[in-house]
Coordinates of N, CA and C in Angstrom, one line a residue:
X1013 N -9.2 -12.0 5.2 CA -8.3 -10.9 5.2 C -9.0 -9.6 5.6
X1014 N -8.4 -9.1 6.7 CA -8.9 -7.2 7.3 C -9.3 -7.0 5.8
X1015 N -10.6 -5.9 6.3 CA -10.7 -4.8 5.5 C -9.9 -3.9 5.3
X1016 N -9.7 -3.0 4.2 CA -8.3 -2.0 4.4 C -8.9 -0.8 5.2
X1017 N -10.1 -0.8 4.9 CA -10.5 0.6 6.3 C -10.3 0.7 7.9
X1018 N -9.9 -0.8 8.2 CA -9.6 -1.5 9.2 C -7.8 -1.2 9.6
X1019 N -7.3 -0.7 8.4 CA -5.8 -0.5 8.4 C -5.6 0.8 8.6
X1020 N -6.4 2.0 8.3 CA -7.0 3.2 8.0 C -6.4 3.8 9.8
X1021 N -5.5 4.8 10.0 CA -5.5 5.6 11.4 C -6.0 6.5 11.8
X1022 N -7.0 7.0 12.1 CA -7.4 8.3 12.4 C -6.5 9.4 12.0
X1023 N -5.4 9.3 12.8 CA -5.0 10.8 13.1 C -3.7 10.9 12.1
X1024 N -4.0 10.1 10.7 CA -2.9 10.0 9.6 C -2.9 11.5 9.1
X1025 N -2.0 12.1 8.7 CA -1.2 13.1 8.2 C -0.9 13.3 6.7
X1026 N -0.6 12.0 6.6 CA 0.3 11.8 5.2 C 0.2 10.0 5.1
X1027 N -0.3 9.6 3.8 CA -0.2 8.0 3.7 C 1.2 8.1 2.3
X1028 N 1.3 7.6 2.7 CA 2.6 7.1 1.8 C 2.8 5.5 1.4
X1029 N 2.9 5.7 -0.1 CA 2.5 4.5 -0.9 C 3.8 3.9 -1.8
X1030 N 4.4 2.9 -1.6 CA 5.7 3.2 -2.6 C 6.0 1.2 -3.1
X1031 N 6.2 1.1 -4.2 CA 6.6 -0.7 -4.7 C 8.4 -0.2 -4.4
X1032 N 8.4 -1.9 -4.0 CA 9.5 -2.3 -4.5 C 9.4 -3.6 -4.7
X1033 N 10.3 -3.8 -6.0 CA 10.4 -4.7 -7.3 C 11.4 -5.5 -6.8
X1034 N 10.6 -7.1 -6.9 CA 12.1 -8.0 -6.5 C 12.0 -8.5 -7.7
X1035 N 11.2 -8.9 -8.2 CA 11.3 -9.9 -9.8 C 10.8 -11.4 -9.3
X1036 N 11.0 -12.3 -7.7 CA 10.3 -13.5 -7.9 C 9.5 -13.7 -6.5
X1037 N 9.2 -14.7 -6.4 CA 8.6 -14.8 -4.9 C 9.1 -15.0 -3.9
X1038 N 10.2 -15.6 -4.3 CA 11.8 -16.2 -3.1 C 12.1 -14.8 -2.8
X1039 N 12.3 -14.0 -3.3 CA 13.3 -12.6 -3.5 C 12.6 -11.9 -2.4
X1040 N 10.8 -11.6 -2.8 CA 9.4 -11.0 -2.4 C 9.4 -11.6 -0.5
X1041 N 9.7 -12.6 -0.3 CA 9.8 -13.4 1.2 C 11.2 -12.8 1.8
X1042 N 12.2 -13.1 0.7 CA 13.2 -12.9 1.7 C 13.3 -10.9 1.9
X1043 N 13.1 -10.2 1.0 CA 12.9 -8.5 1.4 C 12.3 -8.4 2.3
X1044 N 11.2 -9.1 2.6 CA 9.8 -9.2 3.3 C 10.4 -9.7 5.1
X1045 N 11.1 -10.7 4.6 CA 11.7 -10.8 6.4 C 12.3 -9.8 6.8
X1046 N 13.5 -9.3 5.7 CA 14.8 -8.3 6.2 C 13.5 -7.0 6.6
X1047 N 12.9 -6.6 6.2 CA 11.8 -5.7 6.5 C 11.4 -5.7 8.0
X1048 N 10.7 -7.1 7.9 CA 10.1 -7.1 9.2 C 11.4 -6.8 10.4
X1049 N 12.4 -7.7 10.0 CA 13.5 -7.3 11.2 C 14.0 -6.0 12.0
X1050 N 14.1 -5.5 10.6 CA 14.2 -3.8 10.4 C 12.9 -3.6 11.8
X1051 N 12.4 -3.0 11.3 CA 10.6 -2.4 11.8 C 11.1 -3.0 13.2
X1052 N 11.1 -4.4 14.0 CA 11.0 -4.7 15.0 C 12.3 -4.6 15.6
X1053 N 13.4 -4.4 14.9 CA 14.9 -4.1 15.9 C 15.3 -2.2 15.8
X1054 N 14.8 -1.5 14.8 CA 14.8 -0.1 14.8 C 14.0 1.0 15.7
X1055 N 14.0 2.1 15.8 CA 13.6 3.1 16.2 C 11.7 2.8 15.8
X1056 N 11.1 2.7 16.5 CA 9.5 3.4 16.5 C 9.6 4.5 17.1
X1057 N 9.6 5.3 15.9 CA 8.9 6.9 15.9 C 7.5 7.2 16.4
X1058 N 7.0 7.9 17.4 CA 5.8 8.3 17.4 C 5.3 8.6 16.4
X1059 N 5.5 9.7 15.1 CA 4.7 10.0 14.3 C 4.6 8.9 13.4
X1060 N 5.0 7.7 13.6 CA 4.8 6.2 12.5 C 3.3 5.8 13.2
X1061 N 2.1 6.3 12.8 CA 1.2 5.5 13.4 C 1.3 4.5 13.0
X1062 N 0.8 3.8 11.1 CA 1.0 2.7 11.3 C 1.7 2.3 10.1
X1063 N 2.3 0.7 9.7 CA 2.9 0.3 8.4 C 2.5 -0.7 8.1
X1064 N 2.0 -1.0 6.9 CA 1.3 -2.2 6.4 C 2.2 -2.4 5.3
X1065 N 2.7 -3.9 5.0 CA 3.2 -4.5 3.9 C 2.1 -5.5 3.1
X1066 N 2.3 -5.5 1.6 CA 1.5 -6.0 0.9 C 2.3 -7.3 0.0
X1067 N 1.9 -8.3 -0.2 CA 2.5 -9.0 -1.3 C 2.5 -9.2 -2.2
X1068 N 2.6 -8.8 -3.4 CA 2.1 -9.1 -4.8 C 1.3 -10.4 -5.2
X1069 N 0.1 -10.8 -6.0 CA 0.0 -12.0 -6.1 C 0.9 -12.9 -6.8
X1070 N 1.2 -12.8 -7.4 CA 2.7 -13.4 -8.8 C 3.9 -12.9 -7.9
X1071 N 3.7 -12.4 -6.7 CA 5.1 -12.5 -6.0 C 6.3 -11.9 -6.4
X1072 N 6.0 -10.9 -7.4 CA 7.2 -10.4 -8.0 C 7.5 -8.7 -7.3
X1073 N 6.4 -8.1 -6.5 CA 6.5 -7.0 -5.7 C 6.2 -7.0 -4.2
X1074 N 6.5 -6.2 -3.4 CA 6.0 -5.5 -2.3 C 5.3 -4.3 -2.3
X1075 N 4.5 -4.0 -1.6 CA 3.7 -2.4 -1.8 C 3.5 -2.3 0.1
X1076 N 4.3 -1.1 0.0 CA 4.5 0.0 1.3 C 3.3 0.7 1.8
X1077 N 2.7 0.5 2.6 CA 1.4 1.7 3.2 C 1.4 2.0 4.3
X1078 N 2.3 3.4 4.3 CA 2.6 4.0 6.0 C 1.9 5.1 6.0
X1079 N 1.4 5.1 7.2 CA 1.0 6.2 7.9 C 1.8 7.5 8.6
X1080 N 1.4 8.2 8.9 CA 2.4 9.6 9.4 C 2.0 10.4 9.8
X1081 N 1.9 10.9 10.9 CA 1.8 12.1 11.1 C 1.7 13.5 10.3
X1082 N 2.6 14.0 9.3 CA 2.8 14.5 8.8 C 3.8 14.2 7.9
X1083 N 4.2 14.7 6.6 CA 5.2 15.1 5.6 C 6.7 15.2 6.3
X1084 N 6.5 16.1 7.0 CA 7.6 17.0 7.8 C 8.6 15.5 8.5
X1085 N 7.0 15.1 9.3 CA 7.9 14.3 10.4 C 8.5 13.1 9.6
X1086 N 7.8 12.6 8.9 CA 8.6 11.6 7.8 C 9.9 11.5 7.3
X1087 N 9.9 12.8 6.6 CA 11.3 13.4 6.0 C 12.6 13.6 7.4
X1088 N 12.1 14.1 8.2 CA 13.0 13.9 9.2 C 13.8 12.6 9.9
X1089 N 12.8 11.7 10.1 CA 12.8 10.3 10.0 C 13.7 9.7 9.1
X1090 N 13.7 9.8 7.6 CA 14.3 9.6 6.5 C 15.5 9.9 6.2
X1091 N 15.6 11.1 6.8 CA 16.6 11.8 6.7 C 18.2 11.0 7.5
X1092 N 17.6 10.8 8.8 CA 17.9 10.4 9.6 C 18.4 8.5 9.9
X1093 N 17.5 7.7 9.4 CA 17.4 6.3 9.3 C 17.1 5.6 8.0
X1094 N 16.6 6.2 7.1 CA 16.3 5.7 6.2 C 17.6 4.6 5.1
X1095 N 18.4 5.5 5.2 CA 19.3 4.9 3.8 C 20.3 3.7 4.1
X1096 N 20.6 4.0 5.7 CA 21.2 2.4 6.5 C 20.6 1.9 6.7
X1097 N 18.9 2.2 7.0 CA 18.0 0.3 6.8 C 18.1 -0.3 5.3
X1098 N 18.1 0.6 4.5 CA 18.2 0.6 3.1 C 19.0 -0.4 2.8
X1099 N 19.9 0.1 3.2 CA 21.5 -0.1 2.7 C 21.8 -1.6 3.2
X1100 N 21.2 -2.0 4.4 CA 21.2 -3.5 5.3 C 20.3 -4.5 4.5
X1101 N 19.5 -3.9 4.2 CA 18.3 -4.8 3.3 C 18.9 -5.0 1.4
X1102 N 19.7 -4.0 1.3 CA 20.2 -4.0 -0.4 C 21.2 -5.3 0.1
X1103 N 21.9 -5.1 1.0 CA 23.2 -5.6 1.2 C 22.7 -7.5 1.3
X1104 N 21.2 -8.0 1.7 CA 20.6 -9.1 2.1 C 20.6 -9.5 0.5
X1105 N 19.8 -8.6 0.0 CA 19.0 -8.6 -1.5 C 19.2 -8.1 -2.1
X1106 N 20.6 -8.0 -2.9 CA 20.4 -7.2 -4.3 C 19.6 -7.0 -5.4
X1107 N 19.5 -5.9 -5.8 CA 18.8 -5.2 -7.0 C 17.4 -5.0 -7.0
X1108 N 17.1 -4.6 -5.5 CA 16.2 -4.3 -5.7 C 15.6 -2.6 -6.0
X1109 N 14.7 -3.0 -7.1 CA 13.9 -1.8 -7.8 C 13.0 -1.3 -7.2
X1110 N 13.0 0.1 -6.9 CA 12.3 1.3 -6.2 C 11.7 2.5 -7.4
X1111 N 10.3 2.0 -7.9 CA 10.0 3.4 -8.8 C 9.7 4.4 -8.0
X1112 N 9.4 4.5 -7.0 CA 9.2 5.9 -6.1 C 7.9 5.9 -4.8
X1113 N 8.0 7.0 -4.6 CA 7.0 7.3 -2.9 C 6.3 8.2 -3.8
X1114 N 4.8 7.6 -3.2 CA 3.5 8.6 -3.6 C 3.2 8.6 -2.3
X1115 N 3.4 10.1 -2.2 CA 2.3 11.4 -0.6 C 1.6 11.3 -0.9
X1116 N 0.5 10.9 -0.2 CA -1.0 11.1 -0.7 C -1.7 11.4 1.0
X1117 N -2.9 11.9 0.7 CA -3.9 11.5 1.5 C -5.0 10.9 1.3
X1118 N -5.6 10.2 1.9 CA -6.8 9.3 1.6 C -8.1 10.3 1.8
X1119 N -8.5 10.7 0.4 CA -9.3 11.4 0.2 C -10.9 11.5 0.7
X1120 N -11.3 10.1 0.2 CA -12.4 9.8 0.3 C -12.7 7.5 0.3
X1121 N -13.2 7.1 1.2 CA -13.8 5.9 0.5 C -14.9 5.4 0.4
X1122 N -15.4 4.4 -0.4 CA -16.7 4.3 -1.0 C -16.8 2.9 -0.4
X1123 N -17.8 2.7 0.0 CA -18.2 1.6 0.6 C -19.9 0.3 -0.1
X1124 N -18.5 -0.5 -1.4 CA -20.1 -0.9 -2.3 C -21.3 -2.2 -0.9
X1125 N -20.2 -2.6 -0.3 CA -20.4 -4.2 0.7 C -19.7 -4.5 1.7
X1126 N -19.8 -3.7 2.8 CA -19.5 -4.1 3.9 C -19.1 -5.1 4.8
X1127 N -20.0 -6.6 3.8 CA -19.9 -7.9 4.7 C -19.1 -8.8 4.5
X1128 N -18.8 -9.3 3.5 CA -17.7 -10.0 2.8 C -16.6 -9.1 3.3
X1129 N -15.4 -10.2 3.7 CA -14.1 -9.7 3.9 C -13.1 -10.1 2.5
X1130 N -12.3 -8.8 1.8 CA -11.7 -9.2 0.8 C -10.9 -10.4 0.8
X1131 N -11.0 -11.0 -0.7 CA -9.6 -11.4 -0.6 C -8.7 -11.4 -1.6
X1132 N -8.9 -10.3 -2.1 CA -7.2 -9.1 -2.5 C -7.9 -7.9 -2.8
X1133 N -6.7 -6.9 -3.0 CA -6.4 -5.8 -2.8 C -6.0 -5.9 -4.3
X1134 N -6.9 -4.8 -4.9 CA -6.0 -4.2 -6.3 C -6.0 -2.7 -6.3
X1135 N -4.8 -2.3 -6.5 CA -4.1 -1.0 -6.5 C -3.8 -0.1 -7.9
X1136 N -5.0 0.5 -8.4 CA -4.9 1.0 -9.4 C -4.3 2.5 -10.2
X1137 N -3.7 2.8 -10.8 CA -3.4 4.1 -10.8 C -4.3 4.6 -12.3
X1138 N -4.8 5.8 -12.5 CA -6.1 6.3 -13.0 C -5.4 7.6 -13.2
X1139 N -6.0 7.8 -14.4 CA -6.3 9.5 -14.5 C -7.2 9.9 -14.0
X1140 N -7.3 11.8 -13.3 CA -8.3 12.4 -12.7 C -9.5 12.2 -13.4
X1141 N -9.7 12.2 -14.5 CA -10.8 11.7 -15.2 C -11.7 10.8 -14.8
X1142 N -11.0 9.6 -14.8 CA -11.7 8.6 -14.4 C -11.8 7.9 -13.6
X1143 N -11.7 8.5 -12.4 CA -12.0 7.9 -11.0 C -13.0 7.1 -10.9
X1144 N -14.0 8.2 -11.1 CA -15.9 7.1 -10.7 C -15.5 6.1 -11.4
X1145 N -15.0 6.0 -13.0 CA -15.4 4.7 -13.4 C -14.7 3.9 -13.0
X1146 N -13.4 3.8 -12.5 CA -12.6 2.9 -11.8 C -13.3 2.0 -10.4
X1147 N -14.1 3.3 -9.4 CA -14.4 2.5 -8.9 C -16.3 2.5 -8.4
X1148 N -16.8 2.5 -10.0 CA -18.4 2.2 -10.0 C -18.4 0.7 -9.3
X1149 N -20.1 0.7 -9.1 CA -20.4 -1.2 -8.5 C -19.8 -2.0 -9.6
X1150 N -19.8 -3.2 -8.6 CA -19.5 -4.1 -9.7 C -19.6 -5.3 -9.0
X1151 N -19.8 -6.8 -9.8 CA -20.2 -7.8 -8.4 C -18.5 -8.2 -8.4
X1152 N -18.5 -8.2 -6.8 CA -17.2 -8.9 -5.8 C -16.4 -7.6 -5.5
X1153 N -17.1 -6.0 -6.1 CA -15.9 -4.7 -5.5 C -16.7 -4.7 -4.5
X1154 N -16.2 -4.6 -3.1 CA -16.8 -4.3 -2.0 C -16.1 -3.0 -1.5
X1155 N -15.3 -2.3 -1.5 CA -15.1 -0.8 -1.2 C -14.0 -0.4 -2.7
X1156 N -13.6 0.9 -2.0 CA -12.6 1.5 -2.5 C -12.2 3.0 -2.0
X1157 N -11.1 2.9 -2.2 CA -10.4 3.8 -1.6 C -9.1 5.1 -2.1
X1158 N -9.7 6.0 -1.9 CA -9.5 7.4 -3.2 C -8.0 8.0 -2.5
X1159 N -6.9 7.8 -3.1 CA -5.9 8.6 -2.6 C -4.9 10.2 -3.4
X1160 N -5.2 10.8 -2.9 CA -4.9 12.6 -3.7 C -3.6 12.9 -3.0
X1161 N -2.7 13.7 -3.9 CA -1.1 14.1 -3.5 C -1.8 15.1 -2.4
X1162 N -0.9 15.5 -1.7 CA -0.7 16.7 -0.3 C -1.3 18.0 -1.4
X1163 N -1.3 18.1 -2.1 CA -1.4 19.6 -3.0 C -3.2 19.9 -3.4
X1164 N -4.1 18.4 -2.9 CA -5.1 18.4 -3.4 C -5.4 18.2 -4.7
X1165 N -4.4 17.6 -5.8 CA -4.8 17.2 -6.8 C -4.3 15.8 -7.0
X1166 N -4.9 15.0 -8.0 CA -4.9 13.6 -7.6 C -3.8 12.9 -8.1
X1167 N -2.7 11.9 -7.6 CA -1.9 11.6 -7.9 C -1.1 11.0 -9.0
X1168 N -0.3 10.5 -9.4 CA 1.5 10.8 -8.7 C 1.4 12.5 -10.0
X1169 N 1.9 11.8 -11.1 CA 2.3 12.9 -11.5 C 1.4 13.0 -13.4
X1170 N 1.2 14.3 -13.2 CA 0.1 14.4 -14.5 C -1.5 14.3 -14.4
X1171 N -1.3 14.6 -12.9 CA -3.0 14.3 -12.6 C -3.6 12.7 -12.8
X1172 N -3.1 12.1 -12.1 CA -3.4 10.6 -11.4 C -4.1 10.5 -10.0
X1173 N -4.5 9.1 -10.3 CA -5.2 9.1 -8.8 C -4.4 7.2 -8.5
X1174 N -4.1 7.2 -6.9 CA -3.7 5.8 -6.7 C -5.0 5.7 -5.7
X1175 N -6.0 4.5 -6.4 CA -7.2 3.7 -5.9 C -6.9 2.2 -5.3
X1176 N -7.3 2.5 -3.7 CA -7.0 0.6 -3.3 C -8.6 0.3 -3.6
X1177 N -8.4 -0.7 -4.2 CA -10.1 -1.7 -3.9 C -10.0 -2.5 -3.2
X1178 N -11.0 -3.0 -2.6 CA -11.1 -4.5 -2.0 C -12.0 -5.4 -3.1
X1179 N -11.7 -6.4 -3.1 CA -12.5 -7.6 -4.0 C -12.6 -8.8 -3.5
X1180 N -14.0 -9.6 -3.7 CA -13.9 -10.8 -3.0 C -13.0 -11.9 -3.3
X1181 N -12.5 -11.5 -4.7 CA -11.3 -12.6 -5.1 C -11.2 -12.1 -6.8
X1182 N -10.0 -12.6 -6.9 CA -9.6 -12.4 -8.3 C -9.8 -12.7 -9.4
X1183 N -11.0 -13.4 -9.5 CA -12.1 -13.7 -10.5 C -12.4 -12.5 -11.0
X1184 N -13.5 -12.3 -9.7 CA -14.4 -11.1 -10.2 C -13.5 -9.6 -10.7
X1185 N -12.2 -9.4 -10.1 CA -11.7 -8.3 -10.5 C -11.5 -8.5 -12.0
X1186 N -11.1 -10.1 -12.3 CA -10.7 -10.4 -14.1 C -12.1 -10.1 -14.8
X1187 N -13.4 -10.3 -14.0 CA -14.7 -9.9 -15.2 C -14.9 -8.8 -15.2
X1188 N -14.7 -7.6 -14.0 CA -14.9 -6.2 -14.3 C -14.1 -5.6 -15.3
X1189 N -12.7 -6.4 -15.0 CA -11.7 -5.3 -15.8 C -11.7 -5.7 -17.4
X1190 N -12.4 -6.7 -17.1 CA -12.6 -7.4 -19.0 C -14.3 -6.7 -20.1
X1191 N -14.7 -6.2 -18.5 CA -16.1 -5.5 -19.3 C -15.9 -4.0 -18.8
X1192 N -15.4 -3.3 -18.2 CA -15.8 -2.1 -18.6 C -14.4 -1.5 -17.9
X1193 N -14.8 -0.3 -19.2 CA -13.5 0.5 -19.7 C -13.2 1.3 -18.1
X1194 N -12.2 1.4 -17.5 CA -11.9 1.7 -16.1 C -11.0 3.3 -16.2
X1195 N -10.6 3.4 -17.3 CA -9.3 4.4 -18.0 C -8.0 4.3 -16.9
X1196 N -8.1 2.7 -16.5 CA -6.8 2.4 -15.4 C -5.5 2.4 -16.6
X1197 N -4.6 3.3 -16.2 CA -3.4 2.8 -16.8 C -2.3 1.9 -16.0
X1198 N -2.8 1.3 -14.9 CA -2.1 0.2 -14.6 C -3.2 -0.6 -12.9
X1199 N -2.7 -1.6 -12.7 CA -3.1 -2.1 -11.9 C -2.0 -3.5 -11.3
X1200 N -2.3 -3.7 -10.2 CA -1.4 -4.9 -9.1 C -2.5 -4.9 -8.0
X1201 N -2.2 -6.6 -7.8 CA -3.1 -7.5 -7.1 C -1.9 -7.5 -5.8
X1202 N -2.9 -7.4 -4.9 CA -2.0 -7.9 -3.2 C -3.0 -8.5 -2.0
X1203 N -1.9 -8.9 -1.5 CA -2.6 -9.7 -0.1 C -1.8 -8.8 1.2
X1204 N -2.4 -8.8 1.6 CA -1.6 -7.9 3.4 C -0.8 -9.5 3.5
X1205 N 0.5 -9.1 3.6 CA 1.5 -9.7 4.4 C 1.7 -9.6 6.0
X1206 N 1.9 -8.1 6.3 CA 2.5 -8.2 7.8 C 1.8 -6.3 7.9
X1207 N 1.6 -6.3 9.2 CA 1.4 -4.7 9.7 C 1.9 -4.4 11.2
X1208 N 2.6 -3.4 11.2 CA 2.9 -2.8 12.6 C 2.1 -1.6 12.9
X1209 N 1.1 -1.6 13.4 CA -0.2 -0.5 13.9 C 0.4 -0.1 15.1
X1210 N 1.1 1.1 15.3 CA 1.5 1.9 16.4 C 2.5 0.9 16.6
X1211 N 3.3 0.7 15.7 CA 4.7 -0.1 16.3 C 4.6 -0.9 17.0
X1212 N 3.0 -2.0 16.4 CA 3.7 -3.4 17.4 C 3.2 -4.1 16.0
X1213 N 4.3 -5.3 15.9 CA 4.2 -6.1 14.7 C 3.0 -7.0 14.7
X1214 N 2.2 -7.3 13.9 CA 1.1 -8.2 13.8 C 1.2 -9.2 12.4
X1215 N 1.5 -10.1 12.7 CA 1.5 -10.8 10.9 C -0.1 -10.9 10.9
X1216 N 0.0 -11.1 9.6 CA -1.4 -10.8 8.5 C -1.9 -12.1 8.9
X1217 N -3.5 -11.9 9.0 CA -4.3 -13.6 8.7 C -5.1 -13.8 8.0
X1218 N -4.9 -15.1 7.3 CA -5.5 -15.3 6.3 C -7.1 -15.9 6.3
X1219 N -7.5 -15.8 7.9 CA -9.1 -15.9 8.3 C -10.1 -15.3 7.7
X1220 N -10.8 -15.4 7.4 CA -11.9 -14.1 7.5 C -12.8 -14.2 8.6

């Protein structure tokens, strides 16, 4: 599996981070196609540099990682297209659960091991407090990656931070998180599913 710095756009504006909740893995595939459809029969906007989909491991979520140009150009976008893709994809899959969009920008990343290519992604949310320790060494954390709301303080709300890691596998994330205190108030495991980098679709591989 890519590195996620490898998913990373230069000239991003605004990363935007948001779950949606299906409840199983059948549910997780079938949102996941109506998606892709979307994305390859709709409007590519210029300011969409790029969109990565993620899959839950337990298959019970999706997790959204778009790029943008800006805030502005997004919302206009949204404004615009948003609630009839919506509405096409609810009408495929009902009930599906949306806790919200985190603006962020990708502050900073830390780079523990460059050579190993992950294989998952854990997505942590943290108090400002405790960043470093979320993402100190540890064996199998090979990066991590710092994401802060548009306002410069760290995300969603109450002073949080949303941290992607990379890990060589889900072992090693079960022995870090079982020995040292991270002050994560939550976490979710993923695999890249599918990405459209400048609006051309690329399904995810599971190579390294």
């Amino acid at each position: 599996m890519t590195h996620f710095s490898d998913l990373i756009h230069a000239d991003t504006g605004t990363a935007l981070i948001s779950e949606w909740i299906t409840g199983t893995p059948e549910r997780s595939h079938a949102v996941a196609d109506a998606v892709i459809d979307e994305w390859a029969a709709g409007e590519k906007p210029s300011a969409r540099l790029a969109q990565h989909m993620f899959l839950s491991t337990d298959g019970a979520s999706l997790l959204f990682y778009a790029q943008w140009t800006s805030d502005e150009d997004h919302l206009a976008w949204a404004r615009a297209h948003r609630s009839e893709m919506v509405s096409r994809i609810d009408t495929l899959v009902p009930g599906i659960e949306r806790p919200g969009l985190n603006r962020t920008r990708l502050h900073s990343s830390l780079v523990h091991d460059a050579g190993p290519h992950p294989g998952v992604f854990v997505v942590t949310t943290t108090v400002a407090d405790e960043v470093e320790a979320t993402v100190r060494p540890a064996p199998g954390l090979l990066a991590a990656h710092i994401h802060l709301t548009t306002d410069g303080q760290p995300t969603t709300d109450g002073g949080r931070a949303v941290i992607v890691t990379e890990w060589t596998d889900a072992a090693s994330h079960d022995a870090a998180a079982a020995t040292h205190a991270t002050g994560a108030l939550g976490f979710k495991r993923y695999t890249l599913h599918h990405s459209f980098p400048n609006g051309v679709a690329q399904r995810a591989s599971s190579g390294t």
